[in-house]
PDB file of N, CA and C in Angstrom:
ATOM      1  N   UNK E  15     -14.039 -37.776 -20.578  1.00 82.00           N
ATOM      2  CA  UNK E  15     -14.901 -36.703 -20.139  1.00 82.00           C
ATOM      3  C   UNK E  15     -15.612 -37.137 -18.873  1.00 82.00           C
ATOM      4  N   UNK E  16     -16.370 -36.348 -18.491  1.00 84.00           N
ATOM      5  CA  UNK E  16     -16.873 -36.785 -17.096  1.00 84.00           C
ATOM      6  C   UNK E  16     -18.312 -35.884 -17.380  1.00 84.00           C
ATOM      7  N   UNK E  17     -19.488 -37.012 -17.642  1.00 83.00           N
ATOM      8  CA  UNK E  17     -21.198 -36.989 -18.001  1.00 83.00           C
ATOM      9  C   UNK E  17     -21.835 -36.752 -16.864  1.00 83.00           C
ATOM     10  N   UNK E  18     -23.076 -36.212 -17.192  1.00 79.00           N
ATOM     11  CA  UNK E  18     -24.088 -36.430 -16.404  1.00 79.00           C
ATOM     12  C   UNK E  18     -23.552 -36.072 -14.788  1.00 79.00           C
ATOM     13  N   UNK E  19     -23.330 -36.796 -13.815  1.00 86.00           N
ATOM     14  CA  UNK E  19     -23.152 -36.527 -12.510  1.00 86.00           C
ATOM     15  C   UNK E  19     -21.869 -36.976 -12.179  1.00 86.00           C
ATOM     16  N   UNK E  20     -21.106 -36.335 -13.203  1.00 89.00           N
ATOM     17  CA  UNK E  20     -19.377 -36.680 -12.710  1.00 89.00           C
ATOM     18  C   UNK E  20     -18.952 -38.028 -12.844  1.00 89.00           C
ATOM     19  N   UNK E  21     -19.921 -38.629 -13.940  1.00 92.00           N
ATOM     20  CA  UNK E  21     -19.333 -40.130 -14.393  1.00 92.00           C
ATOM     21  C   UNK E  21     -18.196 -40.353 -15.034  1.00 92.00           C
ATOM     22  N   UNK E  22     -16.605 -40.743 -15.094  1.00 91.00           N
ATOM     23  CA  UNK E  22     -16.112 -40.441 -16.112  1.00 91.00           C
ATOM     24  C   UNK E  22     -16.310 -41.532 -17.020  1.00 91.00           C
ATOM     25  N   UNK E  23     -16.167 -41.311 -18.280  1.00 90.00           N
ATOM     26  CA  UNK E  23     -16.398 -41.640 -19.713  1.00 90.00           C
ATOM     27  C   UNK E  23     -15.477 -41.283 -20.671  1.00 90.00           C
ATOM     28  N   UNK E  24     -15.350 -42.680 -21.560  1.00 89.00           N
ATOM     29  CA  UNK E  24     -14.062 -42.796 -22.294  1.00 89.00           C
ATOM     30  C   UNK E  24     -15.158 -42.917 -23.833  1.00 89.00           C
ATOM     31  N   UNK E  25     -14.928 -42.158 -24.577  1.00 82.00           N
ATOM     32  CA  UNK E  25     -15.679 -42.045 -25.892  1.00 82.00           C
ATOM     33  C   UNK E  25     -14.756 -42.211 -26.837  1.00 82.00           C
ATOM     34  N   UNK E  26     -15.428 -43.227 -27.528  1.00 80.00           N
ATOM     35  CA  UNK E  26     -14.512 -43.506 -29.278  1.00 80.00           C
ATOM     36  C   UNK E  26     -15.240 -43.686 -30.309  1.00 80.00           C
ATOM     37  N   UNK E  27     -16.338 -42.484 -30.133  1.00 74.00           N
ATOM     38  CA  UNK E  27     -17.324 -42.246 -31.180  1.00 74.00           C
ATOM     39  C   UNK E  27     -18.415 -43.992 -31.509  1.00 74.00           C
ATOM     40  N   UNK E  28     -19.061 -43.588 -30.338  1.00 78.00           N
ATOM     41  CA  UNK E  28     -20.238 -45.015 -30.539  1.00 78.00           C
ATOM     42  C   UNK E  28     -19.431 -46.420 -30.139  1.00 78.00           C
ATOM     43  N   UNK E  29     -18.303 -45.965 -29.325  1.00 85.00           N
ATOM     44  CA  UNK E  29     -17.540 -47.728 -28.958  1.00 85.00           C
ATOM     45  C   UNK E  29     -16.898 -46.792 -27.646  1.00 85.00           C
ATOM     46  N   UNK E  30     -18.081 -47.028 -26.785  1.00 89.00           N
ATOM     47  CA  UNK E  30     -17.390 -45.871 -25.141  1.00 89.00           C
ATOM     48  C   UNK E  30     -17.314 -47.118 -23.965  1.00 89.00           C
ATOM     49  N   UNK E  31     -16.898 -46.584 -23.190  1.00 94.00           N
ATOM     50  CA  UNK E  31     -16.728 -46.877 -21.395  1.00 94.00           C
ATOM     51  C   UNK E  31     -17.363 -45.742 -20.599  1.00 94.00           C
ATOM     52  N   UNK E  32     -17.970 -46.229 -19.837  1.00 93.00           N
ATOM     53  CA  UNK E  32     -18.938 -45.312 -18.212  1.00 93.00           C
ATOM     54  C   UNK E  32     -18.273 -46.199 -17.482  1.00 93.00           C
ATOM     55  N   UNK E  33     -17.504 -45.238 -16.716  1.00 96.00           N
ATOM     56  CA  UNK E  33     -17.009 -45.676 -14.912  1.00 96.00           C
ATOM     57  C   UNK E  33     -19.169 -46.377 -14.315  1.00 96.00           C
ATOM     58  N   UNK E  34     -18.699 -47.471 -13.932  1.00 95.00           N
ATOM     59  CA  UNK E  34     -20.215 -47.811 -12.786  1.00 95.00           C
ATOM     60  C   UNK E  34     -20.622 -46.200 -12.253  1.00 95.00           C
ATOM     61  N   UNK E  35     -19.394 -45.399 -11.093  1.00 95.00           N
ATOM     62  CA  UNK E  35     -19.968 -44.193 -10.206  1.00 95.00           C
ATOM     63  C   UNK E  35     -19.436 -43.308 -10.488  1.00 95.00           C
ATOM     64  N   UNK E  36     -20.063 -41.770 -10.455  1.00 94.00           N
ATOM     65  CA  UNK E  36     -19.366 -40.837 -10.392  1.00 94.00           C
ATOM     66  C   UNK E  36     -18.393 -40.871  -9.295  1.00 94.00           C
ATOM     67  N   UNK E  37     -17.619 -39.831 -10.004  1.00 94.00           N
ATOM     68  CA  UNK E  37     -16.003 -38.925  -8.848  1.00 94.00           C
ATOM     69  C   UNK E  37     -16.875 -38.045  -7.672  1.00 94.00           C
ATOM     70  N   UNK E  38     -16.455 -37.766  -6.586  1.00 93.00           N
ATOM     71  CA  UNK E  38     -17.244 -37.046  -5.325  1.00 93.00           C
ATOM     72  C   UNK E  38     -16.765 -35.623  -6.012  1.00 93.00           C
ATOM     73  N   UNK E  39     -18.051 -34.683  -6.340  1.00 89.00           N
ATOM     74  CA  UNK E  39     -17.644 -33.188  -5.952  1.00 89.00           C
ATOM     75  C   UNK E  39     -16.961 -32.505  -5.322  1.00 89.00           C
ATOM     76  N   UNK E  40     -16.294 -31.971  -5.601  1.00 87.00           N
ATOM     77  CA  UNK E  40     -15.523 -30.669  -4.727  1.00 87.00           C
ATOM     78  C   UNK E  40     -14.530 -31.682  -4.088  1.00 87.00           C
ATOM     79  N   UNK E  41     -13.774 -32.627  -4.873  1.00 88.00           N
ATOM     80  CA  UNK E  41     -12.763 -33.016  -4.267  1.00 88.00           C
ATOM     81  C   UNK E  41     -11.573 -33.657  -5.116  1.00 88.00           C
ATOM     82  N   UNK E  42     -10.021 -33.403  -4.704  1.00 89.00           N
ATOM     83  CA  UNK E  42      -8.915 -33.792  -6.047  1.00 89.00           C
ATOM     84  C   UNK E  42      -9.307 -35.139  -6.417  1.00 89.00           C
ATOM     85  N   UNK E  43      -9.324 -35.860  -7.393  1.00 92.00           N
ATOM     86  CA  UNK E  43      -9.061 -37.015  -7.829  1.00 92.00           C
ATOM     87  C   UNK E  43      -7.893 -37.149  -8.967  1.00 92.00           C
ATOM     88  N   UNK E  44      -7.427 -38.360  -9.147  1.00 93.00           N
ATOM     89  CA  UNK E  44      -6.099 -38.726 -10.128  1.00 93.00           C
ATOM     90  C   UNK E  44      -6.698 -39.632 -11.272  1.00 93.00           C
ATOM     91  N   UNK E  45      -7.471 -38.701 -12.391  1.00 92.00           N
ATOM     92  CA  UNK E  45      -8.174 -40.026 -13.529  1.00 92.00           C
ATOM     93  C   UNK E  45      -7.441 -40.009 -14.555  1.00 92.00           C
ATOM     94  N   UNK E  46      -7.251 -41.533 -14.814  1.00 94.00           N
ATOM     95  CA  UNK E  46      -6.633 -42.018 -16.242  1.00 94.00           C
ATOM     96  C   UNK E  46      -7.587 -43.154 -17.265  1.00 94.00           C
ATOM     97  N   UNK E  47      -7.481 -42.078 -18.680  1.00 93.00           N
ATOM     98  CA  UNK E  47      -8.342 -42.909 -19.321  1.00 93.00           C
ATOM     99  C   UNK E  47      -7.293 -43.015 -20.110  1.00 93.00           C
ATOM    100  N   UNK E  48      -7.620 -44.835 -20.711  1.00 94.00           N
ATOM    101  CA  UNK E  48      -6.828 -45.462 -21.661  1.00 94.00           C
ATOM    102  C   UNK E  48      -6.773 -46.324 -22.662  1.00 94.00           C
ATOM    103  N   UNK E  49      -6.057 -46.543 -23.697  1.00 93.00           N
ATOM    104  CA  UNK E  49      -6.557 -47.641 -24.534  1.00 93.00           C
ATOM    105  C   UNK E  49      -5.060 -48.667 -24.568  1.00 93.00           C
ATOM    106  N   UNK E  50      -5.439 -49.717 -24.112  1.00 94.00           N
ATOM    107  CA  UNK E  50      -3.731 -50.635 -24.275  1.00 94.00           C
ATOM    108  C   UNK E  50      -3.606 -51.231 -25.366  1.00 94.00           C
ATOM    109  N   UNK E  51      -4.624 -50.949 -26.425  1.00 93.00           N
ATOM    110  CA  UNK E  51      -4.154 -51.471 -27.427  1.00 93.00           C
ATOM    111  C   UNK E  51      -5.384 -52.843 -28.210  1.00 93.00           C
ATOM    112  N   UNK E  52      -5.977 -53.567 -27.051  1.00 95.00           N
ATOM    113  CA  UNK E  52      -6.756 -54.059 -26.777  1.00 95.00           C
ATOM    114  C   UNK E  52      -8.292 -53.486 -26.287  1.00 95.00           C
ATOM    115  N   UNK E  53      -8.070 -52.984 -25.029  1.00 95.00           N
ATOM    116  CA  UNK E  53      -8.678 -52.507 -24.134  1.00 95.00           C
ATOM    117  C   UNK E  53      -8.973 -50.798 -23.761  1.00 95.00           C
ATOM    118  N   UNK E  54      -9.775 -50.951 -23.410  1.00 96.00           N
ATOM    119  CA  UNK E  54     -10.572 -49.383 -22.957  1.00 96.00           C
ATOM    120  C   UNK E  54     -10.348 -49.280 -21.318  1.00 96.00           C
ATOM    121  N   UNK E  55     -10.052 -48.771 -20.505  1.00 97.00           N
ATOM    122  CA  UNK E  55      -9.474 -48.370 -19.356  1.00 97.00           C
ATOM    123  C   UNK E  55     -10.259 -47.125 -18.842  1.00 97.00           C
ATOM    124  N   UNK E  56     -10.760 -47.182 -17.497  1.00 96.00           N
ATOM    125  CA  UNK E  56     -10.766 -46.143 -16.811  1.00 96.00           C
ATOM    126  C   UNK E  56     -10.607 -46.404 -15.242  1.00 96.00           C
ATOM    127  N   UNK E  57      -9.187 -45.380 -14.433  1.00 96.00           N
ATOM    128  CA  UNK E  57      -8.609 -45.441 -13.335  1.00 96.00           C
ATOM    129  C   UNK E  57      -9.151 -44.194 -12.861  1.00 96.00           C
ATOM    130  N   UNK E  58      -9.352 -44.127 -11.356  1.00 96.00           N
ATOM    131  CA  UNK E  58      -9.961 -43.298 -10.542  1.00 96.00           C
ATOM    132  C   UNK E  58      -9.146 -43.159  -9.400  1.00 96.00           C
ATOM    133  N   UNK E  59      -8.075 -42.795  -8.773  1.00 95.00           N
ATOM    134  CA  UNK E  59      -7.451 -42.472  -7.426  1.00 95.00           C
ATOM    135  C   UNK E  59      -7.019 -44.024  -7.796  1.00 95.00           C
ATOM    136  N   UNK E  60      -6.498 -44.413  -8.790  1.00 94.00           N
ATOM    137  CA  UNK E  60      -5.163 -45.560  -8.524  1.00 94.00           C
ATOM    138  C   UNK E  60      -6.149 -46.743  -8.756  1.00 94.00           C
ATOM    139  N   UNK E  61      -7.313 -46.988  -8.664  1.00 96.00           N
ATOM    140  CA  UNK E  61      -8.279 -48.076  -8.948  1.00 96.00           C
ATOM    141  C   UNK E  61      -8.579 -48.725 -10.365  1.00 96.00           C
ATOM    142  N   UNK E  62      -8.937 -49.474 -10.906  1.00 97.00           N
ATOM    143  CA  UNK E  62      -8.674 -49.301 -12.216  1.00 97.00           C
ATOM    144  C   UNK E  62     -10.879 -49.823 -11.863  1.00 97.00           C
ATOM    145  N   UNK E  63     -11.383 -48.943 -12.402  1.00 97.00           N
ATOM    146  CA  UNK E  63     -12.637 -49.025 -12.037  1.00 97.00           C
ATOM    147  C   UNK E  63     -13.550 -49.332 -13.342  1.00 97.00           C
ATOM    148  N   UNK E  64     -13.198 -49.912 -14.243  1.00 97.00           N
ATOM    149  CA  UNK E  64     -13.935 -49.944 -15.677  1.00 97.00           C
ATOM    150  C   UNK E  64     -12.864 -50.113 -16.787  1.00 97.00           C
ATOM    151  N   UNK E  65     -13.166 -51.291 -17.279  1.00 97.00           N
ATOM    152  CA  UNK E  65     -12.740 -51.839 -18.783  1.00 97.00           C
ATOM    153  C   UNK E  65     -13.229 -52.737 -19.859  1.00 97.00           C
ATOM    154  N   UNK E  66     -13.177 -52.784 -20.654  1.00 95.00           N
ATOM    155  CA  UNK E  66     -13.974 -53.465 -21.652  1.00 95.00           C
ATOM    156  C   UNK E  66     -12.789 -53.347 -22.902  1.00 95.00           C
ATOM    157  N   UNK E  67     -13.198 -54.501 -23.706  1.00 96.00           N
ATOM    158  CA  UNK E  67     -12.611 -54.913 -24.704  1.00 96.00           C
ATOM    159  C   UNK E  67     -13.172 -54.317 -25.922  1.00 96.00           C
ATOM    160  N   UNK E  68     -12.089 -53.507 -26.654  1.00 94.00           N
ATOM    161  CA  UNK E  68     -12.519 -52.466 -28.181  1.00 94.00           C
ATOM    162  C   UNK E  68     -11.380 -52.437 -29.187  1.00 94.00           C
ATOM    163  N   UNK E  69     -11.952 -52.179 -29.924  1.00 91.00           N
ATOM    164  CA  UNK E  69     -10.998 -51.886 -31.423  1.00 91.00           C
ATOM    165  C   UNK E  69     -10.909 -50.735 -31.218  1.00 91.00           C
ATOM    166  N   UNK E  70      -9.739 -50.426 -31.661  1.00 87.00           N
ATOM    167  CA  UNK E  70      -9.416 -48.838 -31.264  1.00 87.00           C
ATOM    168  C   UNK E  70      -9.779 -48.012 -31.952  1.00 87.00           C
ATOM    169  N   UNK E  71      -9.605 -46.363 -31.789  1.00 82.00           N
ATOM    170  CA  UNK E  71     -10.683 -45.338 -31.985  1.00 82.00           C
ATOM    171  C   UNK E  71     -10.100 -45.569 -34.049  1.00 82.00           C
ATOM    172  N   UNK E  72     -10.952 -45.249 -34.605  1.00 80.00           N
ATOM    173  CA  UNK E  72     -10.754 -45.627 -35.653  1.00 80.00           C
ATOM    174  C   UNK E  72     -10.801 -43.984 -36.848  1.00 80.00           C
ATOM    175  N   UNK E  73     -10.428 -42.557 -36.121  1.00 79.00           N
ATOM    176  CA  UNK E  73     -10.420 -41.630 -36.542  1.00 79.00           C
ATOM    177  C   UNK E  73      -9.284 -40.934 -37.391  1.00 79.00           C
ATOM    178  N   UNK E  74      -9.023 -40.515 -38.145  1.00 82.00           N
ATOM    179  CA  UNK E  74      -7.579 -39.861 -38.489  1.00 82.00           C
ATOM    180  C   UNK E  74      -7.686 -38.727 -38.879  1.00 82.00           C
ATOM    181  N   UNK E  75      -8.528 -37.923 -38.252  1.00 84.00           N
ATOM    182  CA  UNK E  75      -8.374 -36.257 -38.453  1.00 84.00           C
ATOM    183  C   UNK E  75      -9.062 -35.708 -37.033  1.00 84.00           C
ATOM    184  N   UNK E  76      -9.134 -33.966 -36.702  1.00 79.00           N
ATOM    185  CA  UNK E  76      -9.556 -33.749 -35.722  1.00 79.00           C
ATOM    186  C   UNK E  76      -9.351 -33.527 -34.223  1.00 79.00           C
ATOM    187  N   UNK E  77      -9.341 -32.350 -33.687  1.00 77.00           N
ATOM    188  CA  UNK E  77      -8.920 -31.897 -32.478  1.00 77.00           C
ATOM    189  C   UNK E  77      -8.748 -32.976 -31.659  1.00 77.00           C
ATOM    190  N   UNK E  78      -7.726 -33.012 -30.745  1.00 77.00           N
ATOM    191  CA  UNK E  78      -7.734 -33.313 -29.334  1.00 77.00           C
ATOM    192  C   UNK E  78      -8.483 -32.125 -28.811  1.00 77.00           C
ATOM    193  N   UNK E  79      -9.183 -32.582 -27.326  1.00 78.00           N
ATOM    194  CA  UNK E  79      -9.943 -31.278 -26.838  1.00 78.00           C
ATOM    195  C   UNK E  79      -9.682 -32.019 -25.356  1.00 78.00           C
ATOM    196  N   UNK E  80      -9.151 -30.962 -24.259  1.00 83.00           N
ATOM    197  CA  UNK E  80      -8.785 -31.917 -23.347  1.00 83.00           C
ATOM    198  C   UNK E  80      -9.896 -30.181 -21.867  1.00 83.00           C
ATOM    199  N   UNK E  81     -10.868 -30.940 -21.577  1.00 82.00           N
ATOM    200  CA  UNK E  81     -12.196 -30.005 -21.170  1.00 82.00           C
ATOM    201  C   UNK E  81     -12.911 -29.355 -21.775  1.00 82.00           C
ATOM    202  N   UNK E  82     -12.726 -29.359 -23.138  1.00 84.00           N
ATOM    203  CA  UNK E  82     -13.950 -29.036 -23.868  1.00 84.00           C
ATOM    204  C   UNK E  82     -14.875 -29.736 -24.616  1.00 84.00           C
ATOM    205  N   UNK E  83     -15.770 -29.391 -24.474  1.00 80.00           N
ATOM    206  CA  UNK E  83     -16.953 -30.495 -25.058  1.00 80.00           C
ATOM    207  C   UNK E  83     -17.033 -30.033 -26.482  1.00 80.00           C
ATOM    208  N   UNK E  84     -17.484 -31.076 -26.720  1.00 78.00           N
ATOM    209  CA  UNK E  84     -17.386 -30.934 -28.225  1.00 78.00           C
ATOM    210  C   UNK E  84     -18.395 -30.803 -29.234  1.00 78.00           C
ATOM    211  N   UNK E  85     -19.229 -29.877 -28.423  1.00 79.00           N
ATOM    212  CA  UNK E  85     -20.286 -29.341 -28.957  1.00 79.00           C
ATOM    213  C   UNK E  85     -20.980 -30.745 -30.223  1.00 79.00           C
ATOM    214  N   UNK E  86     -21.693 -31.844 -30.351  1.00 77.00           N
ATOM    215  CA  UNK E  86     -21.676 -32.712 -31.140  1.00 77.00           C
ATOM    216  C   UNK E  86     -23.401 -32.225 -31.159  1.00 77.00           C
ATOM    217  N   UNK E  87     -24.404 -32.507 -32.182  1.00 81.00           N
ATOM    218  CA  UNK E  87     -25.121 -31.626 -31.931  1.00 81.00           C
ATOM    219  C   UNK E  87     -26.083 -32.470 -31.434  1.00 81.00           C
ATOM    220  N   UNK E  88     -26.198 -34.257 -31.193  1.00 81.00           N
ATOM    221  CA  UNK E  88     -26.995 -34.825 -30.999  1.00 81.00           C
ATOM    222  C   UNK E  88     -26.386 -35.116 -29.398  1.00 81.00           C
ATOM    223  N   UNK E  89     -25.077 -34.784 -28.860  1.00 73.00           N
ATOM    224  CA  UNK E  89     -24.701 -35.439 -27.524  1.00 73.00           C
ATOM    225  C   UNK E  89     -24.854 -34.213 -26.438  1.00 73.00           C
ATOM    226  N   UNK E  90     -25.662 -33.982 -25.505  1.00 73.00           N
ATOM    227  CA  UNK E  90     -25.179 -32.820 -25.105  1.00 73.00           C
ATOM    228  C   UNK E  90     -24.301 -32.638 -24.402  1.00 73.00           C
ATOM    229  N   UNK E  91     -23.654 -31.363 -23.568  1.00 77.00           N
ATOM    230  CA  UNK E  91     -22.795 -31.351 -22.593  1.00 77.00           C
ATOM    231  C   UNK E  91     -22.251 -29.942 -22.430  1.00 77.00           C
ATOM    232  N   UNK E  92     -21.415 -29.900 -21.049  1.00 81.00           N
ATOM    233  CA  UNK E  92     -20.636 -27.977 -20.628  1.00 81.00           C
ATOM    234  C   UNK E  92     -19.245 -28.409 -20.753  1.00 81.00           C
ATOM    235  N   UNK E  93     -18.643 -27.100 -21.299  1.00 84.00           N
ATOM    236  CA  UNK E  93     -17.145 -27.130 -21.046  1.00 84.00           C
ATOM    237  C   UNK E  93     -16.997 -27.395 -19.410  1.00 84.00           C
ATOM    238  N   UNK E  94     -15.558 -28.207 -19.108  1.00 84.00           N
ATOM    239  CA  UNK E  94     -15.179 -28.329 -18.048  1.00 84.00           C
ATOM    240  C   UNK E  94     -15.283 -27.053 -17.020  1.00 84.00           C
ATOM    241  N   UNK E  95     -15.160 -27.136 -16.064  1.00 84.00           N
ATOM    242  CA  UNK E  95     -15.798 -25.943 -15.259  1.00 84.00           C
ATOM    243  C   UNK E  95     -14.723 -26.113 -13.875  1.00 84.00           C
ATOM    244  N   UNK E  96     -13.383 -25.763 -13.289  1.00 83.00           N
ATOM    245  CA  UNK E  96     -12.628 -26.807 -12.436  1.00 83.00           C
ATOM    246  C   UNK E  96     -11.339 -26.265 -12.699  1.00 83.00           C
ATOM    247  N   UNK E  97     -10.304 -26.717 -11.818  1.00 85.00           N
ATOM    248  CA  UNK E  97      -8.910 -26.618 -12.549  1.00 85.00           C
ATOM    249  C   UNK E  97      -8.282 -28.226 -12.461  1.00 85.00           C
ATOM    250  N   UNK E  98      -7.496 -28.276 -13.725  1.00 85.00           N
ATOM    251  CA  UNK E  98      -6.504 -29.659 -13.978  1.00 85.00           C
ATOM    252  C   UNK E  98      -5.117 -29.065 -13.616  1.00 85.00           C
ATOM    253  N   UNK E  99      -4.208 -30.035 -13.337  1.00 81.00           N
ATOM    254  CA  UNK E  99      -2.632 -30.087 -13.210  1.00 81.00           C
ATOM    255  C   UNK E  99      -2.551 -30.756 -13.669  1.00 81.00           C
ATOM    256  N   UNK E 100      -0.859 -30.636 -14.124  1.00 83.00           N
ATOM    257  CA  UNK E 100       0.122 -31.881 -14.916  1.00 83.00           C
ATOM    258  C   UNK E 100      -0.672 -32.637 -15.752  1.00 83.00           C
ATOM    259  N   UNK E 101      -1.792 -32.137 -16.684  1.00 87.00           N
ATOM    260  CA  UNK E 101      -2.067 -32.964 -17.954  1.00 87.00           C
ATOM    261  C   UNK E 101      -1.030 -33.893 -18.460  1.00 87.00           C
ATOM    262  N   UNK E 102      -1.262 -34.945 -18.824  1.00 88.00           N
ATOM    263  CA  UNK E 102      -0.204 -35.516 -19.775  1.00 88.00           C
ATOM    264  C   UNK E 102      -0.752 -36.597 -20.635  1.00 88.00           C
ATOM    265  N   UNK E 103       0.163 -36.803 -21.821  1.00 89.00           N
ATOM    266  CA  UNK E 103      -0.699 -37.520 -22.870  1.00 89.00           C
ATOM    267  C   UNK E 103       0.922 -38.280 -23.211  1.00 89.00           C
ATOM    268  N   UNK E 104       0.299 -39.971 -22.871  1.00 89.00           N
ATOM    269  CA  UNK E 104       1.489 -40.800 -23.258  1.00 89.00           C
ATOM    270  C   UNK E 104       1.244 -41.696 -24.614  1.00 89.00           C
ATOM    271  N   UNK E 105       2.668 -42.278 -24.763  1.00 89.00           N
ATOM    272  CA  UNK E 105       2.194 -42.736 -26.017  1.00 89.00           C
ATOM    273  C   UNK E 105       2.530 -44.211 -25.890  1.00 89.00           C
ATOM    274  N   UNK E 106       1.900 -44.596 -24.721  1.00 92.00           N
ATOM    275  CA  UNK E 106       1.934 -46.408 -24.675  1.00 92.00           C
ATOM    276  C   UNK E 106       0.740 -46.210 -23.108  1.00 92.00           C
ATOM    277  N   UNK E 107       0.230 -47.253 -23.213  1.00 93.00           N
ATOM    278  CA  UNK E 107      -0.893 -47.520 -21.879  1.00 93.00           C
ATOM    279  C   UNK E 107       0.150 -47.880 -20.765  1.00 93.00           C
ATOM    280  N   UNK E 108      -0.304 -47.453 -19.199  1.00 93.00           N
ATOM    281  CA  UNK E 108       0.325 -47.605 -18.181  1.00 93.00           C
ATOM    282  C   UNK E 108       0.071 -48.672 -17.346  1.00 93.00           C
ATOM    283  N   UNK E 109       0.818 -48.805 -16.470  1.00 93.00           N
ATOM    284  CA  UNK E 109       0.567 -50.685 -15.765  1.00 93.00           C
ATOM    285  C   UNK E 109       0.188 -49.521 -14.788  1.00 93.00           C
ATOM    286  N   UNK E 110      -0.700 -50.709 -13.730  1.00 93.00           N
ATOM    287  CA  UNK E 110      -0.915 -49.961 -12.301  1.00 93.00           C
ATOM    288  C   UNK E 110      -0.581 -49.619 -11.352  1.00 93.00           C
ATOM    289  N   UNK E 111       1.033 -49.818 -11.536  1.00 95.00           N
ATOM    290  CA  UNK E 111       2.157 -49.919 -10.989  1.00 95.00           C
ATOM    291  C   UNK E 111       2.444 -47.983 -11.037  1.00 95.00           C
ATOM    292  N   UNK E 112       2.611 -48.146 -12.152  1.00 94.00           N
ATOM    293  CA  UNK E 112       2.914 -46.877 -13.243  1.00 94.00           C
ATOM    294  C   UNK E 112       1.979 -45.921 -12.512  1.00 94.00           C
ATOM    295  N   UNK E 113       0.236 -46.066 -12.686  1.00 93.00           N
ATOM    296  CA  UNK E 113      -0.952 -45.265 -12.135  1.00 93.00           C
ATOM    297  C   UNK E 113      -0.317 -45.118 -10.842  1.00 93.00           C
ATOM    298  N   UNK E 114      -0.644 -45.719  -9.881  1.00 94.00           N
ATOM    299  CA  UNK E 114      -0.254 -46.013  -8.677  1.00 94.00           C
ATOM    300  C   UNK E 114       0.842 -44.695  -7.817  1.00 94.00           C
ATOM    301  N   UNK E 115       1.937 -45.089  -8.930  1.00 94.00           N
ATOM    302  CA  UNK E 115       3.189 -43.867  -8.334  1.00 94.00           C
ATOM    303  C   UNK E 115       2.872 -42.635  -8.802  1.00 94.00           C
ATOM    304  N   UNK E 116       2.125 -42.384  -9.989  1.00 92.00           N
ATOM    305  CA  UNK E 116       2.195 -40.920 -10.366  1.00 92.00           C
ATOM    306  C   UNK E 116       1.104 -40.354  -9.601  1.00 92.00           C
ATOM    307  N   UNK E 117      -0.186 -40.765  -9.324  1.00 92.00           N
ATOM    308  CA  UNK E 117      -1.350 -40.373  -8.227  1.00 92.00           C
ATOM    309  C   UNK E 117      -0.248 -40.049  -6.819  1.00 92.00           C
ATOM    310  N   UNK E 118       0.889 -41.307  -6.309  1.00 92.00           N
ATOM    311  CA  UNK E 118       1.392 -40.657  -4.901  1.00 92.00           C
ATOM    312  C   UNK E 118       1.946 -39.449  -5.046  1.00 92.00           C
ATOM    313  N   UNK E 119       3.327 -39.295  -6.469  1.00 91.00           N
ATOM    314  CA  UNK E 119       4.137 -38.276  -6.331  1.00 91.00           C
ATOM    315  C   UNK E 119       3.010 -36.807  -6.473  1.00 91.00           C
ATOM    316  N   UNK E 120       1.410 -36.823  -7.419  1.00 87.00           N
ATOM    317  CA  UNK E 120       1.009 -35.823  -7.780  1.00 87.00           C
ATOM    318  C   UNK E 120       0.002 -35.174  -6.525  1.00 87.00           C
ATOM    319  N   UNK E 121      -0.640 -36.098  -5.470  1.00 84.00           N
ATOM    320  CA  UNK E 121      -1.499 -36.106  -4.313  1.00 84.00           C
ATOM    321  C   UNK E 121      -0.935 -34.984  -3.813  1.00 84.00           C
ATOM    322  N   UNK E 122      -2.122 -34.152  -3.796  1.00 78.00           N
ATOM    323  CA  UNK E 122      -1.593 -32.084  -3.034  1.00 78.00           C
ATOM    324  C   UNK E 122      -1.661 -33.142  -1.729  1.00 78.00           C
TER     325      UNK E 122
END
C-alpha cells in the first residue's frame, strides 16, 4: 500500500516494511513489493529501496485487495485514487535483474 504521503508499505499484519521516502506525485513509478521467503522487499523504479528480515505473513483466510484499503478499524486509510497497469502477482520473489527488465519493457 502506499501511507500517509505516498510511502510505500508492505504489511503482514504487525510484521511491516516503510520505504525511508515517499513516490513523487503525479508521476509513473514501477513498485514491487515482496517476500523471498526470508525477506520483506520493497523496489521503487528498479531500486530495491527497503528490506528487512521476517517470517512470513502467517494468515490462511481472506481477500487479496489490490487498492483497496481495508477498512481495519484501528488503521486508517482511502481507497487507491490513480490508475495501475499490468498488475501481476507471482509465485516466487524476483532477482533485480528480473525488476530491472520488466520496469524497461513496462516504462510509457
Amino acid at each position: 500500500m502506499l501511507r500517509g504521503n505516498l510511502q510505500p508499505y508492505l504489511g503482514f499484519y504487525m510484521n511491516d516494511l516503510a520505504a525511508p521516502a515517499p513516490v513523487e506525485r503525479q508521476a509513473w513509478h514501477h513498485l514491487v513489493f515482496q517476500y523471498t521467503g526470508s525477506d520483506q522487499e520493497i523496489w521503487v523504479d528498479s531500486a530495491r529501496v527497503a528490506r528487512r528480515a521476517a517470517p512470513a505473513y502467517a494468515g490462511t483466510s481472506g481477500a487479496t485487495r489490490i487498492g483497496r484499503n481495508p477498512e481495519w478499524s484501528n488503521v486508517g486509510g482511502t481507497h487507491f485514487v490513480g490508475s495501475m497497469r499490468r498488475v501481476r502477482v507471482y509465485g516466487r520473489s524476483l532477482g533485480g535483474d528480473e525488476i530491472a527488465e520488466i520496469r524497461r519493457r513496462e516504462t510509457p
